[in-house]
PDB file of C-alpha atoms in Angstrom:
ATOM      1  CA  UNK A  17      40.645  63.716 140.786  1.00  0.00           C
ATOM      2  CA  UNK A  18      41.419  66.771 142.414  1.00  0.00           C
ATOM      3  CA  UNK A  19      39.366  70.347 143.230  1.00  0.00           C
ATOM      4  CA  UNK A  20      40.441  73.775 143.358  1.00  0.00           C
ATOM      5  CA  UNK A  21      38.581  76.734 145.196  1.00  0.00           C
ATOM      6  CA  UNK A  22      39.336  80.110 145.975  1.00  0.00           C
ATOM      7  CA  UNK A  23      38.026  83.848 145.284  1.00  0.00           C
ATOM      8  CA  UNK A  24      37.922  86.391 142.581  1.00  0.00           C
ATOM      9  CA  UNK A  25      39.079  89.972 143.551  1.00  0.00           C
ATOM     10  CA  UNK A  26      37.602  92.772 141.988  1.00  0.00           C
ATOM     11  CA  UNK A  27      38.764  96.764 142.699  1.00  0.00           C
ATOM     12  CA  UNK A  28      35.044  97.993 141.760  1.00  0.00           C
ATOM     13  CA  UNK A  29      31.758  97.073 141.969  1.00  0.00           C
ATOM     14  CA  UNK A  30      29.665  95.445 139.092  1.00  0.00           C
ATOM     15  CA  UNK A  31      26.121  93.253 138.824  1.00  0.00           C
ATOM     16  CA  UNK A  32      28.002  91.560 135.714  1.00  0.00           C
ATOM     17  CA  UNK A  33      28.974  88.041 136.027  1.00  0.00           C
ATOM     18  CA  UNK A  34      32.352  86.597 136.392  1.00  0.00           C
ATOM     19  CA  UNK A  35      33.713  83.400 134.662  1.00  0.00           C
ATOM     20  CA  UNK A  36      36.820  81.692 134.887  1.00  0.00           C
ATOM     21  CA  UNK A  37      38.489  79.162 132.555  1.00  0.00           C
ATOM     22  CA  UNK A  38      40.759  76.487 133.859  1.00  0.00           C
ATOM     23  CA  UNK A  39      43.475  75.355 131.510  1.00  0.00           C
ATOM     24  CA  UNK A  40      45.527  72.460 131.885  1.00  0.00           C
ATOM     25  CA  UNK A  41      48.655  72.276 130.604  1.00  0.00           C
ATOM     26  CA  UNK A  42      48.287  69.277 128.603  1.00  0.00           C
ATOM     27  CA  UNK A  43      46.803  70.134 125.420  1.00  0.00           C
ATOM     28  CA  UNK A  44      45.243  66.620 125.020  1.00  0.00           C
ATOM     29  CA  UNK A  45      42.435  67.903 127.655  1.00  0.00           C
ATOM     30  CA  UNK A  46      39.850  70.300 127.569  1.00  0.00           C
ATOM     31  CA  UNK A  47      39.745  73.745 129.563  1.00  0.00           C
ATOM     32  CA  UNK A  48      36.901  73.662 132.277  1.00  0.00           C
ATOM     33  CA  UNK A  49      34.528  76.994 132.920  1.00  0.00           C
ATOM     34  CA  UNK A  50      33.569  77.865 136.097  1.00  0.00           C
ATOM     35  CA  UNK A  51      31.179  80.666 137.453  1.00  0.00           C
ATOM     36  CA  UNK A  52      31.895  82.559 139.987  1.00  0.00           C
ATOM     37  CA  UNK A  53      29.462  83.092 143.000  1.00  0.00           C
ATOM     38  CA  UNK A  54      28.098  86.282 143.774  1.00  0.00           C
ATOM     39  CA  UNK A  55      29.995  86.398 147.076  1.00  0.00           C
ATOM     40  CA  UNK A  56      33.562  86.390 144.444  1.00  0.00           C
ATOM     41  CA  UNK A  57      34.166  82.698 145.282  1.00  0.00           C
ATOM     42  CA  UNK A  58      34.277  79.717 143.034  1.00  0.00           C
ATOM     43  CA  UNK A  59      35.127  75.724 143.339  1.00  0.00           C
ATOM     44  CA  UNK A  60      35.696  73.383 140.499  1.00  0.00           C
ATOM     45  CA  UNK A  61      35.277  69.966 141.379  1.00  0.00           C
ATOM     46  CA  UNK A  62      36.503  66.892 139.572  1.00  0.00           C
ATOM     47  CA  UNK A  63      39.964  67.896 137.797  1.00  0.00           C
ATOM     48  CA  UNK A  64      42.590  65.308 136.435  1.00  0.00           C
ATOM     49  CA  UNK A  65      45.590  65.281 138.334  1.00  0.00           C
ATOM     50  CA  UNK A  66      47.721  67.639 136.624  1.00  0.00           C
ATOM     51  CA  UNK A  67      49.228  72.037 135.985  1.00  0.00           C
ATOM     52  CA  UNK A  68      46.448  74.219 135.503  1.00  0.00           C
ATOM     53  CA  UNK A  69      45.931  77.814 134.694  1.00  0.00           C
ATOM     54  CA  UNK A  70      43.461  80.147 134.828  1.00  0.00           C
ATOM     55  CA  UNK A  71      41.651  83.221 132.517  1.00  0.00           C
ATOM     56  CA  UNK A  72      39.160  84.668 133.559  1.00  0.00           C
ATOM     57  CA  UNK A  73      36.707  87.276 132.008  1.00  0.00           C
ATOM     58  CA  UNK A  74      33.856  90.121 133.363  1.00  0.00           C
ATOM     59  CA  UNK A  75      30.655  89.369 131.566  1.00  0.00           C
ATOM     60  CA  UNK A  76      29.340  92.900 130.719  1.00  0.00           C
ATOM     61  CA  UNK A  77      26.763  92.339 127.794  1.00  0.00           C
ATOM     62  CA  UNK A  78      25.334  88.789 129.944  1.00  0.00           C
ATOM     63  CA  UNK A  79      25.936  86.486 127.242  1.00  0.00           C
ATOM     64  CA  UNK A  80      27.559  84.346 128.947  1.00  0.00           C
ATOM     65  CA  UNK A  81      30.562  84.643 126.513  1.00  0.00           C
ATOM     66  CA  UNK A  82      33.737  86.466 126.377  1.00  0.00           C
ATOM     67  CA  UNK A  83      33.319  89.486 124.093  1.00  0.00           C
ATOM     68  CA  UNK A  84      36.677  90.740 122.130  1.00  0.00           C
ATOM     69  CA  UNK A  85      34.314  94.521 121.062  1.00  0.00           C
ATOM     70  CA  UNK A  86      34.879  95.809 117.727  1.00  0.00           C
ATOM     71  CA  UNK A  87      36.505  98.648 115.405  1.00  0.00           C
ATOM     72  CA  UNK A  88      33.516  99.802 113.841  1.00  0.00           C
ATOM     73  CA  UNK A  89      30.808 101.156 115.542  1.00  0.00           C
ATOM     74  CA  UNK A  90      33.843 101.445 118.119  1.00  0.00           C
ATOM     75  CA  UNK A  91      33.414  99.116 121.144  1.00  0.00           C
ATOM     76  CA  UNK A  92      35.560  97.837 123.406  1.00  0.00           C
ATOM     77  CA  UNK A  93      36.213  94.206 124.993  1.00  0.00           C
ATOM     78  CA  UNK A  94      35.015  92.942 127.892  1.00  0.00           C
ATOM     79  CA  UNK A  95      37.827  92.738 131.207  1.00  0.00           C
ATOM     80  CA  UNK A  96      39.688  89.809 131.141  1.00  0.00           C
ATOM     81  CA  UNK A  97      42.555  88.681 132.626  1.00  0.00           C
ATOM     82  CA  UNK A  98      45.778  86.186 132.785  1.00  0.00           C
ATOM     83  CA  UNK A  99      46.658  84.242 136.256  1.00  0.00           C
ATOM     84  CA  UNK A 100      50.778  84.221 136.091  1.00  0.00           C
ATOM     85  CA  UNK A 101      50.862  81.542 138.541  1.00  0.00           C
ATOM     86  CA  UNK A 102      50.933  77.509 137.558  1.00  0.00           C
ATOM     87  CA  UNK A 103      48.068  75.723 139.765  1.00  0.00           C
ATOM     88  CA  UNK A 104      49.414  71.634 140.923  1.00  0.00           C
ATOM     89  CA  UNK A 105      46.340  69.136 141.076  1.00  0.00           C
ATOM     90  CA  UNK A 106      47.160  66.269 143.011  1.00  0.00           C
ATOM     91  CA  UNK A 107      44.780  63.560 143.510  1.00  0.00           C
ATOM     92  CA  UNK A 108      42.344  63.723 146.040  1.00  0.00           C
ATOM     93  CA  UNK A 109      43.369  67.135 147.214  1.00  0.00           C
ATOM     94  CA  UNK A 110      41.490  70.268 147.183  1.00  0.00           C
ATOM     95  CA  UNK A 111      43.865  73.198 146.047  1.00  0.00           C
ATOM     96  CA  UNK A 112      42.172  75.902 148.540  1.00  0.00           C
ATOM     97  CA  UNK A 113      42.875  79.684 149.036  1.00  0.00           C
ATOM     98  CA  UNK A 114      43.335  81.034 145.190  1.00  0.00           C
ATOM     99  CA  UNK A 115      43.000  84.306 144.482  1.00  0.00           C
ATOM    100  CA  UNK A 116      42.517  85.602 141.065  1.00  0.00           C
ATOM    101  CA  UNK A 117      42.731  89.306 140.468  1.00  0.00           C
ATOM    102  CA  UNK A 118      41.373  91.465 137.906  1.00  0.00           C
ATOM    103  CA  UNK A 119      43.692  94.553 137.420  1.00  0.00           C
ATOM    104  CA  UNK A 120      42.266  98.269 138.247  1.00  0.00           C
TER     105      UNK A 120
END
């Protein structure tokens, strides 16, 4: 198995909780969920060797879950975002140094 570790980027300040989801590529496997630290960083142990990518939400309302808002009362969703790049797992290698940004 392989790791991956890196920081989460954020242009503003919040208390709210950051998660990321880890997506292989093969749809056989499950996506893993990681929490981010409250220094921005995060490591996720333990991944098959394999091409990962990663989501990643703010959690504003603290349920631990992403929220997509609503039309009526009006409310909207909670930041999320899309990494572009494709991460490589290799066995017994730690992928170090990602950065994931959230958008302004």
């Amino acid at each position: 198995t392989g790791e991956i570790s890196g920081t989460v980027i954020l242009h503003h300040e919040t208390d709210a909780s950051v998660y990321l989801n880890i997506r292989p590529f093969a749809r056989r496997k499950a996506p893993v969920r990681a929490a981010v630290t409250r220094e921005r960083r995060f490591f996720v142990p333990f991944l098959a060797e394999g091409k990962y990518q990663i989501d990643g939400f703010i959690d504003l309302d603290g349920n631990g879950r992403f929220s997509a808002g609503r039309l009526f009362p009006f409310e909207f969703s909670e930041p999320f975002e899309f990494s572009q790049d494709t991460i490589e797992i290799r066995k017994r290698w730690e992928k170090s140094g990602v950065k994931f940004v959230f958008p302004e």
